[in-house]
CSV table of C-alpha atoms in Angstrom, one decimal:
chain,number,residue,atom,x,y,z
A,10,MET,CA,0.0,0.2,-0.1
A,11,GLU,CA,2.8,2.4,0.6
A,12,ASN,CA,3.4,2.7,-3.1
A,13,ILE,CA,-0.2,3.7,-4.0
A,14,SER,CA,-0.8,7.4,-4.6
A,15,ARG,CA,-3.7,9.3,-3.3
A,16,ARG,CA,-4.7,9.5,-6.7
A,17,GLY,CA,-4.7,5.9,-7.1
A,18,ILE,CA,-6.8,5.2,-4.0
A,19,LEU,CA,-9.5,7.8,-5.1
A,20,LEU,CA,-9.5,6.1,-8.7
A,21,GLY,CA,-9.4,2.6,-7.2
A,22,GLY,CA,-12.3,3.4,-4.9
A,23,LEU,CA,-14.2,4.7,-8.0
A,24,ALA,CA,-13.5,1.6,-10.2
A,25,ALA,CA,-14.6,-0.5,-7.5
A,26,ALA,CA,-18.1,1.2,-6.8
A,27,ALA,CA,-18.9,1.7,-10.6
A,28,GLY,CA,-17.1,-1.5,-11.9
A,29,ILE,CA,-15.1,0.6,-14.5
A,30,ALA,CA,-11.4,0.6,-15.6
A,31,THR,CA,-9.3,3.4,-14.7
A,32,ALA,CA,-7.0,3.4,-17.9
A,33,GLY,CA,-7.2,5.6,-21.0
A,34,ILE,CA,-8.9,8.7,-19.4
A,35,ALA,CA,-8.7,11.6,-21.6
A,36,ASP,CA,-10.2,15.2,-22.1
A,37,ALA,CA,-11.4,16.1,-25.4
A,38,GLY,CA,-9.7,19.3,-26.9
A,39,ALA,CA,-7.3,20.0,-24.3
A,40,ALA,CA,-4.4,18.4,-22.2
A,41,ALA,CA,-4.9,17.9,-18.7
A,42,ALA,CA,-3.5,20.3,-16.1
A,43,PRO,CA,-1.6,18.7,-13.1
A,44,PRO,CA,-3.8,17.6,-10.1
A,45,THR,CA,-4.2,20.6,-7.7
A,46,ALA,CA,-3.7,20.7,-4.0
A,47,PRO,CA,-6.6,19.7,-1.6
A,48,GLY,CA,-9.4,21.8,-1.0
A,49,ASN,CA,-9.9,23.7,2.2
A,50,GLY,CA,-12.4,21.9,4.0
A,51,HIS,CA,-14.2,24.3,5.9
A,52,GLY,CA,-17.3,22.5,6.7
A,53,ASN,CA,-18.5,20.8,9.7
A,54,GLY,CA,-21.6,19.5,11.6
A,55,THR,CA,-24.3,17.1,10.7
A,56,PRO,CA,-25.3,16.9,6.9
A,57,SER,CA,-29.2,17.5,6.5
A,58,LEU,CA,-30.6,15.2,4.0
A,59,ALA,CA,-34.4,15.8,3.6
A,60,HIS,CA,-36.8,13.3,1.8
A,61,ALA,CA,-34.0,10.9,0.9
A,62,THR,CA,-34.3,7.3,0.8
A,63,GLY,CA,-32.0,4.5,0.0
A,64,ASP,CA,-28.2,4.5,-0.3
A,65,LYS,CA,-26.9,8.0,0.6
A,66,THR,CA,-23.6,7.6,-1.2
A,67,ARG,CA,-24.5,6.5,-4.7
A,68,TRP,CA,-26.4,8.8,-7.0
A,69,ASP,CA,-27.0,9.1,-10.8
A,70,VAL,CA,-26.3,12.8,-10.4
A,71,ILE,CA,-24.6,14.9,-7.6
A,72,VAL,CA,-25.0,18.5,-7.9
A,73,VAL,CA,-22.3,20.6,-5.9
A,74,GLY,CA,-23.6,23.8,-4.8
A,75,ALA,CA,-27.2,24.6,-3.4
A,76,GLY,CA,-27.2,28.1,-5.1
A,77,SER,CA,-29.7,29.3,-7.8
A,78,ALA,CA,-27.8,27.3,-10.6
A,79,GLY,CA,-27.5,24.1,-8.7
A,80,ILE,CA,-30.9,24.0,-7.4
A,81,GLY,CA,-32.3,24.8,-10.8
A,82,ALA,CA,-30.2,22.0,-12.4
A,83,ALA,CA,-31.3,19.4,-9.9
A,84,ARG,CA,-35.0,20.3,-10.1
A,85,ARG,CA,-34.7,20.2,-14.0
A,86,LEU,CA,-33.0,16.9,-13.8
A,87,THR,CA,-35.8,15.3,-11.5
A,88,ASP,CA,-38.8,16.9,-13.6
A,89,GLN,CA,-37.5,15.4,-16.7
A,90,ASN,CA,-36.6,12.0,-15.2
A,91,PRO,CA,-38.5,11.3,-12.1
A,92,GLY,CA,-37.0,8.2,-11.8
A,93,MET,CA,-33.4,9.7,-11.5
A,94,ARG,CA,-31.7,9.8,-8.1
A,95,VAL,CA,-30.4,13.3,-7.7
A,96,ALA,CA,-28.6,14.9,-4.7
A,97,ILE,CA,-27.4,18.5,-3.9
A,98,VAL,CA,-24.4,18.8,-1.6
A,99,GLU,CA,-23.9,22.3,0.0
A,100,ALA,CA,-20.7,23.3,2.0
A,101,ARG,CA,-22.9,26.0,3.8
A,102,GLY,CA,-25.4,25.3,6.4
A,103,ARG,CA,-28.1,26.7,4.3
A,104,ILE,CA,-29.3,26.8,0.8
A,105,GLY,CA,-29.0,30.1,-1.5
A,106,GLY,CA,-25.1,30.6,-2.0
A,107,ARG,CA,-24.9,34.3,-2.5
A,108,MET,CA,-28.8,34.6,-1.9
A,109,TYR,CA,-28.8,34.8,1.9
A,110,THR,CA,-32.1,35.7,3.4
A,111,ASP,CA,-31.5,36.6,7.1
A,112,ARG,CA,-34.4,35.9,9.3
A,113,THR,CA,-33.1,36.6,12.8
A,114,SER,CA,-31.0,39.9,12.6
A,115,MET,CA,-33.9,42.4,12.2
A,116,GLY,CA,-37.7,42.7,12.5
A,117,ILE,CA,-38.4,41.4,9.1
A,118,PRO,CA,-36.3,39.1,6.8
A,119,VAL,CA,-33.6,40.9,5.1
A,120,GLU,CA,-31.1,40.1,2.2
A,121,ARG,CA,-27.4,40.1,2.6
A,122,GLY,CA,-26.7,39.0,-0.8
A,123,CYS,CA,-28.6,39.4,-3.8
A,124,GLU,CA,-32.2,40.8,-3.2
A,125,LEU,CA,-34.1,41.9,-6.3
A,126,VAL,CA,-35.9,39.9,-9.1
A,127,HIS,CA,-34.5,41.9,-12.2
A,128,GLY,CA,-36.9,42.1,-15.0
A,129,GLY,CA,-40.0,41.1,-12.8
A,130,PRO,CA,-42.2,39.0,-15.3
A,131,TYR,CA,-39.6,38.5,-17.9
A,132,ALA,CA,-37.2,36.8,-15.4
A,133,SER,CA,-36.6,33.0,-16.1
A,134,THR,CA,-37.7,32.4,-12.5
A,135,TYR,CA,-41.0,34.4,-12.6
A,136,PRO,CA,-43.1,31.2,-13.7
A,137,TRP,CA,-42.0,29.6,-10.3
A,138,ILE,CA,-42.8,32.9,-8.4
A,139,GLN,CA,-46.3,33.0,-10.0
A,140,GLN,CA,-46.8,29.3,-9.3
A,141,ALA,CA,-46.0,29.8,-5.8
A,142,GLY,CA,-48.1,33.1,-5.3
A,143,PHE,CA,-45.5,35.2,-3.8
A,144,ASP,CA,-46.2,38.7,-3.1
A,145,MET,CA,-43.8,40.6,-5.3
A,146,ARG,CA,-43.6,44.4,-5.3
A,147,MET,CA,-42.0,46.7,-7.8
A,148,PHE,CA,-39.5,49.5,-7.3
A,149,ARG,CA,-41.7,51.9,-8.8
A,150,ASN,CA,-40.6,55.4,-7.5
A,151,ASN,CA,-36.9,55.7,-8.1
A,152,PHE,CA,-35.2,59.0,-7.4
A,153,ILE,CA,-31.8,60.7,-8.0
A,154,ARG,CA,-30.1,64.1,-7.0
A,155,LEU,CA,-27.0,65.8,-6.6
A,156,GLY,CA,-26.5,66.2,-2.9
A,157,ASN,CA,-23.6,68.9,-3.1
A,158,ALA,CA,-25.5,71.1,-6.0
A,159,PRO,CA,-26.7,74.7,-4.6
A,160,ALA,CA,-30.0,74.7,-2.9
A,161,SER,CA,-31.5,76.8,-5.6
A,162,SER,CA,-30.8,74.2,-8.3
A,163,PRO,CA,-33.6,71.7,-8.9
A,164,THR,CA,-31.2,68.9,-9.0
A,165,SER,CA,-30.5,69.3,-5.5
A,166,GLN,CA,-34.0,67.7,-4.6
A,167,TRP,CA,-35.3,64.3,-5.2
A,168,HIS,CA,-36.3,63.6,-8.8
A,169,GLN,CA,-37.0,60.6,-11.4
A,170,TRP,CA,-33.7,59.7,-13.2
A,171,ASP,CA,-35.5,60.7,-16.6
A,172,SER,CA,-37.3,63.7,-15.3
A,173,PRO,CA,-36.9,67.1,-17.0
A,174,THR,CA,-34.5,68.0,-14.1
A,175,SER,CA,-32.4,65.2,-14.8
A,176,TRP,CA,-31.0,66.8,-18.0
A,177,LEU,CA,-30.2,70.3,-16.3
A,178,PHE,CA,-26.6,71.5,-15.6
A,179,PRO,CA,-26.6,72.3,-11.9
A,180,LEU,CA,-24.8,75.5,-12.1
A,181,GLY,CA,-26.0,76.5,-15.7
A,182,ILE,CA,-24.9,75.2,-19.3
A,183,PRO,CA,-21.4,76.5,-19.9
A,184,ALA,CA,-21.2,78.7,-22.9
A,185,SER,CA,-18.6,76.5,-24.7
A,186,LEU,CA,-21.2,73.9,-24.8
A,187,VAL,CA,-24.0,75.8,-26.8
A,188,PRO,CA,-22.4,75.2,-30.5
A,189,TYR,CA,-22.8,71.4,-29.8
A,190,ASP,CA,-26.7,71.9,-29.6
A,191,PRO,CA,-28.4,69.4,-31.7
A,192,ALA,CA,-31.1,71.8,-32.4
A,193,GLY,CA,-28.6,74.6,-32.9
A,194,GLN,CA,-25.3,74.6,-34.7
A,195,ASN,CA,-25.1,71.0,-34.1
A,196,LYS,CA,-21.3,71.1,-34.0
A,197,PRO,CA,-19.8,67.7,-33.3
A,198,LEU,CA,-18.3,67.1,-29.8
A,199,PRO,CA,-14.5,66.5,-29.5
A,200,ALA,CA,-13.6,62.9,-30.1
A,201,ALA,CA,-12.6,60.9,-27.0
A,202,GLN,CA,-9.0,60.1,-26.6
A,203,ALA,CA,-7.5,56.6,-26.3
A,204,GLY,CA,-8.2,55.1,-22.9
A,205,GLU,CA,-9.8,58.2,-21.7
A,206,MET,CA,-12.6,58.0,-19.0
A,207,ALA,CA,-15.8,59.9,-18.8
A,208,ASP,CA,-14.9,62.3,-15.8
A,209,ALA,CA,-11.7,63.3,-17.6
A,210,TYR,CA,-13.3,63.7,-20.9
A,211,LEU,CA,-16.1,66.1,-19.5
A,212,ALA,CA,-13.5,68.1,-17.6
A,213,ARG,CA,-11.5,68.6,-20.8
A,214,ILE,CA,-14.4,69.9,-22.5
A,215,GLY,CA,-15.6,72.3,-19.8
A,216,VAL,CA,-18.1,70.2,-17.6
A,217,THR,CA,-16.8,70.1,-14.1
A,218,ALA,CA,-18.0,67.4,-11.6
A,219,ALA,CA,-20.1,70.1,-9.7
A,220,ASN,CA,-21.7,70.8,-12.9
A,221,THR,CA,-22.4,67.5,-14.3
A,222,PRO,CA,-26.1,66.8,-14.9
A,223,SER,CA,-27.6,64.1,-12.4
A,224,GLY,CA,-29.1,62.2,-15.5
A,225,LEU,CA,-25.8,62.3,-17.3
A,226,ASN,CA,-24.2,60.8,-14.5
A,227,TYR,CA,-26.8,58.3,-13.9
A,228,ARG,CA,-27.2,57.2,-17.7
A,229,LEU,CA,-23.5,56.7,-17.8
A,230,THR,CA,-23.5,54.3,-15.0
A,231,ASP,CA,-23.9,50.7,-14.3
A,232,ASP,CA,-25.3,49.8,-10.8
A,233,SER,CA,-23.8,53.2,-9.8
A,234,GLU,CA,-20.5,52.7,-11.1
A,235,PRO,CA,-18.8,56.1,-11.1
A,236,LEU,CA,-17.7,58.1,-14.1
A,237,TYR,CA,-14.2,57.3,-13.5
A,238,ASN,CA,-15.0,53.6,-14.4
A,239,THR,CA,-17.0,54.6,-17.6
A,240,ALA,CA,-15.4,55.2,-21.0
A,241,ALA,CA,-15.4,58.5,-22.4
A,242,SER,CA,-16.8,57.1,-25.9
A,243,GLU,CA,-20.0,56.5,-24.1
A,244,VAL,CA,-20.7,60.3,-23.0
A,245,ALA,CA,-21.4,61.9,-26.4
A,246,GLY,CA,-25.2,60.7,-27.1
A,247,PRO,CA,-26.3,61.5,-23.6
A,248,LEU,CA,-24.3,64.8,-23.0
A,249,ARG,CA,-25.8,65.9,-26.6
A,250,LYS,CA,-29.3,65.3,-25.1
A,251,CYS,CA,-28.5,67.3,-21.8
A,252,ILE,CA,-27.2,70.2,-24.0
A,253,ARG,CA,-30.3,70.1,-26.2
A,254,PHE,CA,-32.9,69.7,-23.6
A,255,THR,CA,-31.6,72.2,-21.1
A,256,LEU,CA,-31.5,74.7,-24.0
A,257,HIS,CA,-34.8,73.4,-25.2
A,258,PRO,CA,-37.0,72.1,-22.4
A,259,GLU,CA,-40.2,71.8,-24.4
A,260,GLN,CA,-38.4,69.1,-26.4
A,261,ALA,CA,-37.5,66.8,-23.3
A,262,PRO,CA,-39.3,63.6,-23.5
A,263,ALA,CA,-41.8,62.4,-21.1
A,264,GLN,CA,-40.4,60.4,-18.1
A,265,GLU,CA,-41.2,57.0,-17.9
A,266,ILE,CA,-43.9,55.8,-15.5
A,267,LEU,CA,-43.3,52.3,-14.1
A,268,ASP,CA,-46.3,50.0,-13.6
A,269,PRO,CA,-46.3,46.5,-12.6
A,270,ASN,CA,-49.7,46.2,-14.3
A,271,ASP,CA,-48.7,47.6,-17.7
A,272,SER,CA,-46.8,45.3,-19.9
A,273,ARG,CA,-45.2,48.4,-21.5
A,274,TYR,CA,-43.9,49.6,-18.2
A,275,ASP,CA,-43.4,46.3,-16.0
A,276,ASP,CA,-39.7,45.4,-16.8
A,277,GLY,CA,-38.1,46.6,-13.5
A,278,ASP,CA,-36.9,45.6,-10.3
A,279,TYR,CA,-39.0,43.6,-8.0
A,280,LYS,CA,-38.9,42.3,-4.4
A,281,ILE,CA,-40.3,39.1,-3.1
A,282,ILE,CA,-41.8,40.0,0.2
A,283,GLY,CA,-40.9,37.6,3.2
A,284,GLY,CA,-37.6,36.6,1.8
A,285,TYR,CA,-36.0,35.8,-1.5
A,286,ASP,CA,-34.9,32.4,-0.3
A,287,GLN,CA,-38.6,31.1,-0.5
A,288,LEU,CA,-38.2,31.0,-4.1
A,289,LEU,CA,-35.2,28.6,-4.2
A,290,ARG,CA,-37.1,26.5,-1.4
A,291,VAL,CA,-40.0,26.1,-3.8
A,292,ILE,CA,-37.7,25.2,-7.0
A,293,ALA,CA,-35.7,22.6,-4.7
A,294,GLY,CA,-39.0,20.8,-3.9
A,295,THR,CA,-38.0,17.3,-2.6
A,296,VAL,CA,-34.6,17.3,-4.0
A,297,PRO,CA,-32.4,15.9,-1.2
A,298,VAL,CA,-30.0,18.8,0.0
A,299,LEU,CA,-27.0,17.8,2.2
A,300,LEU,CA,-25.8,20.7,3.9
A,301,GLN,CA,-22.5,21.2,5.7
A,302,THR,CA,-20.9,19.0,3.0
A,303,VAL,CA,-17.6,20.1,1.7
A,304,VAL,CA,-16.5,18.7,-1.5
A,305,GLN,CA,-12.5,18.5,-1.1
A,306,GLU,CA,-11.3,16.0,-3.8
A,307,VAL,CA,-12.9,14.7,-7.0
A,308,ALA,CA,-11.8,11.5,-9.0
A,309,TYR,CA,-13.4,10.6,-12.2
A,310,THR,CA,-13.2,8.6,-15.4
A,311,GLY,CA,-15.5,8.7,-18.4
A,312,ASN,CA,-17.9,6.3,-16.4
A,313,GLY,CA,-18.2,7.9,-13.3
A,314,VAL,CA,-17.3,10.4,-10.4
A,315,GLU,CA,-16.0,9.8,-6.9
A,316,LEU,CA,-16.4,12.9,-4.5
A,317,ARG,CA,-14.3,12.8,-1.1
A,318,THR,CA,-16.3,15.2,1.1
A,319,SER,CA,-16.1,16.3,4.7
A,320,LYS,CA,-18.9,13.8,5.4
A,321,GLY,CA,-17.4,10.8,3.5
A,322,VAL,CA,-17.0,9.5,-0.1
A,323,MET,CA,-20.0,9.7,-2.7
A,324,PHE,CA,-20.2,8.3,-6.0
A,325,GLY,CA,-22.2,9.6,-9.0
A,326,ARG,CA,-22.9,8.8,-12.6
A,327,ARG,CA,-22.5,12.4,-13.5
A,328,VAL,CA,-21.7,15.5,-11.3
A,329,ILE,CA,-22.8,19.2,-12.0
A,330,PHE,CA,-20.6,21.7,-10.4
A,331,ALA,CA,-22.6,24.9,-9.5
A,332,VAL,CA,-20.1,26.7,-7.3
A,333,PRO,CA,-18.8,30.3,-8.3
A,334,ALA,CA,-15.7,30.8,-10.4
A,335,GLY,CA,-13.9,32.2,-7.3
A,336,VAL,CA,-14.2,28.8,-5.7
A,337,MET,CA,-12.4,27.2,-8.7
A,338,LYS,CA,-9.9,30.0,-9.0
A,339,ARG,CA,-8.5,29.2,-5.5
A,340,ARG,CA,-8.3,25.4,-6.3
A,341,ASP,CA,-10.5,24.7,-3.4
A,342,ILE,CA,-11.6,21.6,-4.9
A,343,ALA,CA,-8.8,19.1,-6.0
A,344,PHE,CA,-9.2,17.1,-9.3
A,345,SER,CA,-7.9,13.8,-10.4
A,346,PRO,CA,-6.8,13.8,-13.1
A,347,GLY,CA,-6.4,17.5,-13.6
A,348,LEU,CA,-8.9,19.6,-15.4
A,349,PRO,CA,-8.2,20.7,-18.9
A,350,ALA,CA,-5.6,23.7,-18.9
A,351,ASN,CA,-7.9,25.9,-20.7
A,352,LYS,CA,-10.5,25.3,-18.1
A,353,TRP,CA,-8.2,26.4,-15.5
A,354,ALA,CA,-7.0,29.4,-17.5
A,355,ALA,CA,-10.5,30.7,-17.7
A,356,PHE,CA,-11.0,30.5,-13.9
A,357,ASP,CA,-8.0,32.1,-13.5
A,358,ALA,CA,-8.8,35.1,-15.6
A,359,PHE,CA,-12.0,35.5,-13.8
A,360,THR,CA,-12.2,38.7,-11.6
A,361,TYR,CA,-14.6,39.9,-8.9
A,362,GLU,CA,-16.3,43.2,-8.9
A,363,ASP,CA,-15.9,45.6,-6.0
A,364,ILE,CA,-19.4,45.6,-4.2
A,365,PHE,CA,-20.3,47.2,-1.1
A,366,LYS,CA,-23.6,46.4,0.6
A,367,CYS,CA,-24.9,47.2,4.1
A,368,VAL,CA,-28.1,46.9,5.8
A,369,LEU,CA,-29.5,49.3,8.4
A,370,GLU,CA,-32.9,48.9,10.3
A,371,PHE,CA,-34.2,52.0,11.8
A,372,LYS,CA,-37.5,51.7,14.4
A,373,ASP,CA,-39.6,54.3,12.1
A,374,ARG,CA,-40.0,55.2,8.5
A,375,VAL,CA,-37.3,57.9,8.5
A,376,PHE,CA,-36.8,58.5,5.0
A,377,THR,CA,-39.5,59.3,2.5
A,378,PRO,CA,-38.1,61.1,-0.5
A,379,ASN,CA,-40.8,63.6,-2.0
A,380,GLY,CA,-43.0,62.4,0.8
A,381,THR,CA,-43.6,58.7,-0.2
A,382,ASP,CA,-42.4,55.6,1.7
A,383,ASP,CA,-43.3,53.5,-1.5
A,384,TRP,CA,-39.9,54.2,-3.0
A,385,GLY,CA,-37.3,51.8,-4.4
A,386,TYR,CA,-34.0,53.5,-5.1
A,387,ALA,CA,-32.7,56.9,-3.9
A,388,GLU,CA,-29.5,57.8,-5.4
A,389,THR,CA,-27.3,60.8,-4.6
A,390,MET,CA,-25.0,60.9,-7.7
A,391,ASP,CA,-22.0,62.6,-5.7
A,392,GLY,CA,-22.3,60.8,-2.3
A,393,SER,CA,-20.7,57.4,-1.0
A,394,PRO,CA,-22.3,55.1,-0.9
A,395,THR,CA,-24.4,56.6,-3.9
A,396,THR,CA,-27.3,54.4,-3.8
A,397,LEU,CA,-29.8,53.6,-1.0
A,398,TRP,CA,-32.7,51.3,-1.7
A,399,ASN,CA,-35.9,50.6,0.5
A,400,ALA,CA,-35.8,46.9,1.8
A,401,SER,CA,-38.9,47.0,3.6
A,402,VAL,CA,-40.9,48.4,0.7
A,403,ALA,CA,-44.6,47.5,1.1
A,404,TYR,CA,-43.9,45.0,3.9
A,405,PRO,CA,-47.2,44.4,5.4
A,406,GLY,CA,-47.6,45.2,9.3
A,407,TYR,CA,-43.9,46.4,9.6
A,408,LYS,CA,-43.5,49.9,11.1
A,409,GLY,CA,-40.0,50.4,10.9
A,410,GLN,CA,-37.8,50.9,7.9
A,411,VAL,CA,-34.8,48.9,6.6
A,412,VAL,CA,-32.3,50.9,4.1
A,413,VAL,CA,-29.8,49.3,2.1
A,414,GLY,CA,-26.6,51.2,1.4
A,415,TRP,CA,-24.7,50.2,-2.3
A,416,GLU,CA,-21.7,51.3,-3.7
A,417,THR,CA,-19.4,49.7,-6.5
A,418,GLY,CA,-16.2,50.4,-8.1
A,419,ALA,CA,-13.3,52.0,-6.3
A,420,ALA,CA,-15.6,53.7,-3.7
A,421,ALA,CA,-16.6,50.3,-2.8
A,422,LYS,CA,-13.2,49.2,-2.2
A,423,GLU,CA,-12.4,52.4,-0.1
A,424,LEU,CA,-15.6,51.7,2.0
A,425,HIS,CA,-14.4,48.1,2.7
A,426,THR,CA,-11.1,49.1,4.3
A,427,LEU,CA,-13.0,50.8,7.2
A,428,PRO,CA,-13.6,48.9,10.3
A,429,LEU,CA,-17.3,47.6,10.5
A,430,GLU,CA,-18.8,50.3,12.6
A,431,GLN,CA,-17.3,53.0,10.3
A,432,LYS,CA,-19.1,51.1,7.5
A,433,TYR,CA,-22.2,51.3,9.3
A,434,GLN,CA,-21.7,55.0,10.1
A,435,ALA,CA,-20.8,55.7,6.4
A,436,VAL,CA,-24.2,54.5,5.3
A,437,LEU,CA,-25.9,56.2,8.4
A,438,ASP,CA,-24.3,59.6,7.2
A,439,VAL,CA,-25.9,59.0,3.7
A,440,VAL,CA,-29.3,58.3,5.2
A,441,ARG,CA,-29.1,61.3,7.4
A,442,ARG,CA,-28.3,63.8,4.6
A,443,SER,CA,-31.0,62.0,2.5
A,444,ALA,CA,-33.5,62.4,5.0
A,445,GLY,CA,-32.4,66.1,6.2
A,446,ASP,CA,-32.2,64.8,9.8
A,447,GLN,CA,-28.8,64.6,11.4
A,448,GLY,CA,-30.2,63.1,14.6
A,449,LEU,CA,-31.2,59.9,12.9
A,450,ASN,CA,-29.6,56.7,14.6
A,451,TYR,CA,-30.1,53.0,13.2
A,452,HIS,CA,-31.5,50.3,15.6
A,453,LYS,CA,-29.5,47.5,13.9
A,454,ALA,CA,-27.1,46.8,11.1
A,455,VAL,CA,-25.6,43.9,9.3
A,456,MET,CA,-23.4,43.2,6.3
A,457,THR,CA,-21.5,40.3,4.8
A,458,ASP,CA,-18.1,40.8,3.2
A,459,TRP,CA,-18.5,38.6,0.1
A,460,ALA,CA,-14.9,38.9,-1.0
A,461,ASN,CA,-13.8,37.1,2.1
A,462,GLU,CA,-16.8,34.7,2.3
A,463,PRO,CA,-15.2,31.1,2.0
A,464,TYR,CA,-17.6,29.8,-0.4
A,465,SER,CA,-18.1,32.5,-2.6
A,466,TRP,CA,-14.8,34.7,-2.5
A,467,GLY,CA,-16.4,37.4,-4.0
A,468,PRO,CA,-20.0,39.0,-5.1
A,469,TYR,CA,-20.2,38.7,-8.8
A,470,GLY,CA,-17.5,39.4,-11.7
A,471,GLY,CA,-16.4,38.6,-15.2
A,472,GLY,CA,-13.7,37.7,-17.2
A,473,GLY,CA,-12.4,34.3,-18.4
A,474,ASN,CA,-13.5,32.3,-21.7
A,475,ALA,CA,-17.2,31.4,-20.9
A,476,ASN,CA,-17.2,28.3,-23.0
A,477,HIS,CA,-14.2,27.0,-21.5
A,478,MET,CA,-15.7,27.4,-17.9
A,479,SER,CA,-18.8,25.6,-18.8
A,480,ALA,CA,-17.2,23.1,-21.1
A,481,THR,CA,-18.2,19.3,-20.1
A,482,VAL,CA,-15.0,17.2,-18.8
A,483,SER,CA,-14.9,13.7,-20.1
A,484,GLY,CA,-18.6,13.4,-20.5
A,485,VAL,CA,-19.3,13.2,-16.7
A,486,LEU,CA,-18.3,16.6,-15.1
A,487,PHE,CA,-20.9,19.5,-15.9
A,488,TRP,CA,-20.5,23.1,-15.1
A,489,ALA,CA,-23.2,25.6,-14.2
A,490,GLY,CA,-23.4,29.5,-12.8
A,491,MET,CA,-19.7,30.1,-12.8
A,492,ARG,CA,-19.7,33.5,-13.9
A,493,THR,CA,-23.3,34.6,-13.6
A,494,SER,CA,-24.4,37.7,-11.5
A,495,THR,CA,-28.1,37.5,-11.3
A,496,VAL,CA,-30.4,34.9,-9.8
A,497,SER,CA,-32.3,34.3,-12.9
A,498,ALA,CA,-29.1,33.9,-15.3
A,499,SER,CA,-28.0,31.6,-12.7
A,500,TYR,CA,-31.0,29.5,-12.7
A,501,SER,CA,-31.1,29.3,-16.5
A,502,SER,CA,-27.6,28.2,-16.6
A,503,GLY,CA,-28.2,25.4,-14.4
A,504,VAL,CA,-31.4,24.4,-16.4
A,505,ALA,CA,-29.3,24.4,-19.6
A,506,GLN,CA,-26.5,22.3,-18.0
A,507,ALA,CA,-29.1,19.8,-16.8
A,508,ASP,CA,-30.5,19.6,-20.3
A,509,GLN,CA,-26.9,18.9,-21.7
A,510,LEU,CA,-26.4,16.3,-19.1
A,511,LEU,CA,-29.6,14.3,-20.1
A,512,LYS,CA,-28.6,14.2,-23.6
A,513,SER,CA,-25.5,12.6,-22.5
A,514,LEU,CA,-27.1,9.6,-20.9
């Protein structure tokens, strides 16, 4: 036995369990990378195997990860083939992955991770929401402002992102911009320079940070990504509209009126009252989920897979990995034989975004922009964190208010350098300024630093070859949700991989 390697033990166990040979293993299209170091083995506790019957170690398909992608994949498999034995293993003590509904910290369930159904009725998960009859509320009233604008400027007050006010220059339109008016001389704007960012471009043509229209800032941002992270090439179109509608306000378009009951205006952000995790529980149904079960090592041949976990060894004909790309990037799971080199290269090229999310609870409804507590977003375009959102919108019977502070990019990275209490204070300061009440104090506060969360290692991100990440290995290892950034996209990824797996049987 002293001459048998760890890889040999793993593959030998797999062969004995599945009755297969271990020779001649190869991955089509790419050479295999060397085996990686063992995983970190963070999990502990007792696995929770709901609804399971029979052998708990041998399955037709094992899904690794109980987030939206993994649960979507498992449910698709069992719906399409009710006789198939499918189990989900999850390292955490809960389902959801980066969907984390906290039901104990505050007076109502709050979301520490993903929170909103983007697209509402057009999200791939909507049929499940509709089937379950969840109470889903739209973020209808979304406001922006420039907190540092003069009080005499309309842009210093809360206004809709596409209202006539959003086009205005807070300090008045610079005379140097008048020749660029599309309804006047229509002179072309100066071209952006190679590598130039939006803030530098605007300064170069005479638009200072203090005089940037609120709507221009908003239109050029993605999840409140600041102008210094936005390419200058994106400025020309919206800037020309700001010039035109400032000089000719009668030509400004009517603002959009969001309405969940009108198919023309119902494509927005929605919140499931009572907790987002209700959705995944409905989708999971009776699929067995083994919690606190950390996958550490994987041995595979073209005929089956052996998983060595913190709770023992499991065998499956096929395995779907529905873990974040960051978990793979860190080599938290060892593979024998090694995965294809191009798959590792794709994981290594993946990078996470800098995201800051902090949740504050107040005993009363302390912030009602424009006099309404039925608001979704309130964004101070020159503040940090830039965005507040109403996490307790329309919550029945709740007298308090839960407000989320949200930031991205370098500003988020800077906020994360603060001690925890100072992070809370930074959000509180924005709430105080937004509400016009410096005496406000929060009741409770929570946040999760997803960049340092062991089974995620970040919120969401991009980069890396998507096709290489999701490519099947040896016909038995499938990959879902590697680099998705929304619940619905993750769910769809899991369904797609389940369909691909079914075709392989």
